[in-house]
């Protein structure tokens, strides 16, 4: 990592905080880094609810000053109702957020220091709304860089997967956002109005989980903000970036496939070995790349009209990982970069692998199958990735290829075709592809899920006729991976995957598989396609100087385990405890002390799908000793279900110093329609 000091940039940089008006009269809090120059410059925007004055401040300091030092006004804006922005919090990506975003873009384009051209970038939420705003085509928005984001809010986000409720992240993220939305503004920025602003926000909060479970199929709620509904609407140049260890990586594959033909918008895709992080941050798994330099080429081409060669790059640049033993973290992965100038690529052939054995096979997995699934959102922590899959394989029905006599490279989305018989109307199928080494160790390569009631489309519920036999098919998440000679390719099938997938009532019965009419199809890439092609290279990672935040939890303190599985043998009960480790306690250079403590717990009895229960608990504190200010909050969220309903219980309590200023509890029963 090369850290550039202010003296090493082409431009001297100045920073200011300001307020941007919205059409409804509220003002959004913004931080602007600008190059010192008499000439107007293009503007880059990152637009998030995650609090620029504290939570994202360390990450912001790495990139916004860097862009400013290279001749751009780089702007970070809080979404209304979050951080120090005025107004009330709403649902994610709601109409008000996007309308505000359009107004911010227009305001930035009209400033005297702006050349009128705006680019937008972001990771996760910021990547989502960058893509969504590009689909609304505001005049000044010329280009975006969308990182670890999705074009499909229903089937490739934190809510549902294959039509099934994502227990692990629908609940956990709704609980996280409940805590995040409950944080107060900072009196150092908003003055004495902070408490009134805070209480108004708290009164307006409704837990996201209510809305998300009210919409269990792909309906108009999920179509809003999903660029996949109308790729032709996207007008800006799109650089789509993902990582093979991020759950949103399939969006990159869809964008490079559909945007050129649908909207004609210039597009390039980049998928590396990374987790849910910017690719320059150096967090596992690596290798990291000079991502800021790569994006600068994109901005210079589309905002300064310079020929930087970005459109001479392959349509899709992908990392293909070499086979690696199972581990929960990899500092660096071995592999290579490949380029494809079309997608789908003529170098990739869908190759069937028939399932050996005559069957039929009964697949009736214990309900705790999935405790070794790893984190849905890997962030580069030590326990993020799935451990050795042999225990999970033992809870599944597995089919192995013959020992490979040569290398097999896959790039893209595998697919399974299965002939199933079910005696119950509800259930799910989980398919995992594993790389099995000669010593028997099993490394998870990719996976996919199908809610059986969604087999005819995610927009409808079609229950299975008990006793009927049907052929079903579904895609797995995309991957770039090389299976070496001497290894075997394993397809593991299970009827449960807790806590990723919320179990269906009656799903303990499982289903019957006919392997003679089933297959795994792998997207096998011909390595000869790279012969004569220029090598794909990136610069070393660069960033601006770090902010200088202290992290006392990491300075020798004792941390609880990041992921812990507890088994009650006599009761047949399994409990997974997860510390999400978003940052813990932080002390900022301006004196702000930010404390954060969270724990997620997932419990299930191995024979009872109705025993599933998810609990998330948060404590957050903010203190400024020089102002005598100390605000605290505590939230608790629980989700469980019976045969007919989900039961969601949420609680928020807030204190100003030692005085309780707000307390509220919600309990909602929500009909199980598809979930």
PDB file of N, CA and C in Angstrom, residues 118-120 130-131 133-135 137-138 140-145 233-239 259 263-267 298 302:
ATOM      1  N   UNK A 118     -20.929  15.199 -13.529  1.00  0.00           N
ATOM      2  CA  UNK A 118     -20.913  14.519 -12.237  1.00  0.00           C
ATOM      3  C   UNK A 118     -20.731  13.026 -12.452  1.00  0.00           C
ATOM      4  N   UNK A 119     -19.874  12.424 -11.632  1.00  0.00           N
ATOM      5  CA  UNK A 119     -19.754  10.975 -11.539  1.00  0.00           C
ATOM      6  C   UNK A 119     -20.217  10.543 -10.165  1.00  0.00           C
ATOM      7  N   UNK A 120     -20.648   9.315 -10.052  1.00  0.00           N
ATOM      8  CA  UNK A 120     -21.140   8.820  -8.765  1.00  0.00           C
ATOM      9  C   UNK A 120     -20.506   7.467  -8.495  1.00  0.00           C
ATOM     10  N   UNK A 130     -26.131   4.474  -6.739  1.00  0.00           N
ATOM     11  CA  UNK A 130     -25.460   4.956  -7.951  1.00  0.00           C
ATOM     12  C   UNK A 130     -26.104   4.347  -9.187  1.00  0.00           C
ATOM     13  N   UNK A 131     -26.313   3.027  -9.156  1.00  0.00           N
ATOM     14  CA  UNK A 131     -26.918   2.343 -10.293  1.00  0.00           C
ATOM     15  C   UNK A 131     -28.372   2.757 -10.474  1.00  0.00           C
ATOM     16  N   UNK A 133     -29.752   5.634  -9.579  1.00  0.00           N
ATOM     17  CA  UNK A 133     -29.825   6.994 -10.111  1.00  0.00           C
ATOM     18  C   UNK A 133     -29.399   7.041 -11.577  1.00  0.00           C
ATOM     19  N   UNK A 134     -28.447   6.183 -11.963  1.00  0.00           N
ATOM     20  CA  UNK A 134     -28.087   6.120 -13.380  1.00  0.00           C
ATOM     21  C   UNK A 134     -29.282   5.695 -14.227  1.00  0.00           C
ATOM     22  N   UNK A 135     -30.150   4.837 -13.661  1.00  0.00           N
ATOM     23  CA  UNK A 135     -31.353   4.412 -14.381  1.00  0.00           C
ATOM     24  C   UNK A 135     -32.407   5.510 -14.453  1.00  0.00           C
ATOM     25  N   UNK A 137     -31.391   8.607 -15.041  1.00  0.00           N
ATOM     26  CA  UNK A 137     -30.741   9.411 -16.078  1.00  0.00           C
ATOM     27  C   UNK A 137     -30.798  10.914 -15.842  1.00  0.00           C
ATOM     28  N   UNK A 138     -30.383  11.418 -14.665  1.00  0.00           N
ATOM     29  CA  UNK A 138     -30.269  12.873 -14.525  1.00  0.00           C
ATOM     30  C   UNK A 138     -29.229  13.417 -15.493  1.00  0.00           C
ATOM     31  N   UNK A 140     -26.867  15.607 -15.578  1.00  0.00           N
ATOM     32  CA  UNK A 140     -25.461  15.868 -15.253  1.00  0.00           C
ATOM     33  C   UNK A 140     -24.676  14.594 -14.934  1.00  0.00           C
ATOM     34  N   UNK A 141     -25.365  13.462 -14.691  1.00  0.00           N
ATOM     35  CA  UNK A 141     -24.679  12.233 -14.288  1.00  0.00           C
ATOM     36  C   UNK A 141     -24.124  11.532 -15.526  1.00  0.00           C
ATOM     37  N   UNK A 142     -22.811  11.545 -15.677  1.00  0.00           N
ATOM     38  CA  UNK A 142     -22.175  11.028 -16.880  1.00  0.00           C
ATOM     39  C   UNK A 142     -21.587   9.634 -16.707  1.00  0.00           C
ATOM     40  N   UNK A 143     -21.209   9.267 -15.488  1.00  0.00           N
ATOM     41  CA  UNK A 143     -20.539   7.982 -15.284  1.00  0.00           C
ATOM     42  C   UNK A 143     -20.694   7.559 -13.834  1.00  0.00           C
ATOM     43  N   UNK A 144     -20.665   6.232 -13.596  1.00  0.00           N
ATOM     44  CA  UNK A 144     -20.707   5.710 -12.239  1.00  0.00           C
ATOM     45  C   UNK A 144     -19.692   4.589 -12.089  1.00  0.00           C
ATOM     46  N   UNK A 145     -19.277   4.357 -10.857  1.00  0.00           N
ATOM     47  CA  UNK A 145     -18.525   3.160 -10.465  1.00  0.00           C
ATOM     48  C   UNK A 145     -19.327   2.518  -9.352  1.00  0.00           C
ATOM     49  N   UNK A 233     -32.878   1.879 -19.420  1.00  0.00           N
ATOM     50  CA  UNK A 233     -32.979   3.192 -18.792  1.00  0.00           C
ATOM     51  C   UNK A 233     -31.627   3.746 -18.374  1.00  0.00           C
ATOM     52  N   UNK A 234     -30.622   2.888 -18.228  1.00  0.00           N
ATOM     53  CA  UNK A 234     -29.313   3.335 -17.754  1.00  0.00           C
ATOM     54  C   UNK A 234     -28.622   4.101 -18.867  1.00  0.00           C
ATOM     55  N   UNK A 235     -28.220   5.337 -18.566  1.00  0.00           N
ATOM     56  CA  UNK A 235     -27.656   6.219 -19.593  1.00  0.00           C
ATOM     57  C   UNK A 235     -26.185   6.524 -19.348  1.00  0.00           C
ATOM     58  N   UNK A 236     -25.741   6.440 -18.110  1.00  0.00           N
ATOM     59  CA  UNK A 236     -24.360   6.791 -17.782  1.00  0.00           C
ATOM     60  C   UNK A 236     -23.415   5.631 -18.099  1.00  0.00           C
ATOM     61  N   UNK A 237     -22.133   5.946 -18.236  1.00  0.00           N
ATOM     62  CA  UNK A 237     -21.107   4.914 -18.379  1.00  0.00           C
ATOM     63  C   UNK A 237     -20.963   4.181 -17.041  1.00  0.00           C
ATOM     64  N   UNK A 238     -20.922   2.852 -17.085  1.00  0.00           N
ATOM     65  CA  UNK A 238     -20.965   2.038 -15.867  1.00  0.00           C
ATOM     66  C   UNK A 238     -19.720   1.170 -15.766  1.00  0.00           C
ATOM     67  N   UNK A 239     -18.953   1.367 -14.696  1.00  0.00           N
ATOM     68  CA  UNK A 239     -17.900   0.435 -14.304  1.00  0.00           C
ATOM     69  C   UNK A 239     -18.446  -0.362 -13.133  1.00  0.00           C
ATOM     70  N   UNK A 259     -26.282  -4.465 -20.478  1.00  0.00           N
ATOM     71  CA  UNK A 259     -26.217  -3.029 -20.747  1.00  0.00           C
ATOM     72  C   UNK A 259     -25.806  -2.689 -22.181  1.00  0.00           C
ATOM     73  N   UNK A 263     -29.202  -0.615 -23.342  1.00  0.00           N
ATOM     74  CA  UNK A 263     -29.150   0.851 -23.304  1.00  0.00           C
ATOM     75  C   UNK A 263     -28.058   1.426 -24.183  1.00  0.00           C
ATOM     76  N   UNK A 264     -27.120   0.564 -24.561  1.00  0.00           N
ATOM     77  CA  UNK A 264     -25.976   1.083 -25.302  1.00  0.00           C
ATOM     78  C   UNK A 264     -25.009   1.860 -24.441  1.00  0.00           C
ATOM     79  N   UNK A 265     -25.247   1.895 -23.108  1.00  0.00           N
ATOM     80  CA  UNK A 265     -24.360   2.624 -22.209  1.00  0.00           C
ATOM     81  C   UNK A 265     -22.993   1.938 -22.184  1.00  0.00           C
ATOM     82  N   UNK A 266     -21.905   2.709 -22.226  1.00  0.00           N
ATOM     83  CA  UNK A 266     -20.581   2.103 -22.100  1.00  0.00           C
ATOM     84  C   UNK A 266     -20.478   1.367 -20.767  1.00  0.00           C
ATOM     85  N   UNK A 267     -19.933   0.158 -20.779  1.00  0.00           N
ATOM     86  CA  UNK A 267     -19.859  -0.635 -19.560  1.00  0.00           C
ATOM     87  C   UNK A 267     -18.589  -1.467 -19.584  1.00  0.00           C
ATOM     88  N   UNK A 298     -11.340   5.790 -15.440  1.00  0.00           N
ATOM     89  CA  UNK A 298     -12.759   5.828 -15.819  1.00  0.00           C
ATOM     90  C   UNK A 298     -13.293   7.262 -15.768  1.00  0.00           C
ATOM     91  N   UNK A 302     -14.681   9.740 -18.983  1.00  0.00           N
ATOM     92  CA  UNK A 302     -16.077  10.131 -19.149  1.00  0.00           C
ATOM     93  C   UNK A 302     -16.401  11.510 -18.594  1.00  0.00           C
TER      94      UNK A 302
END
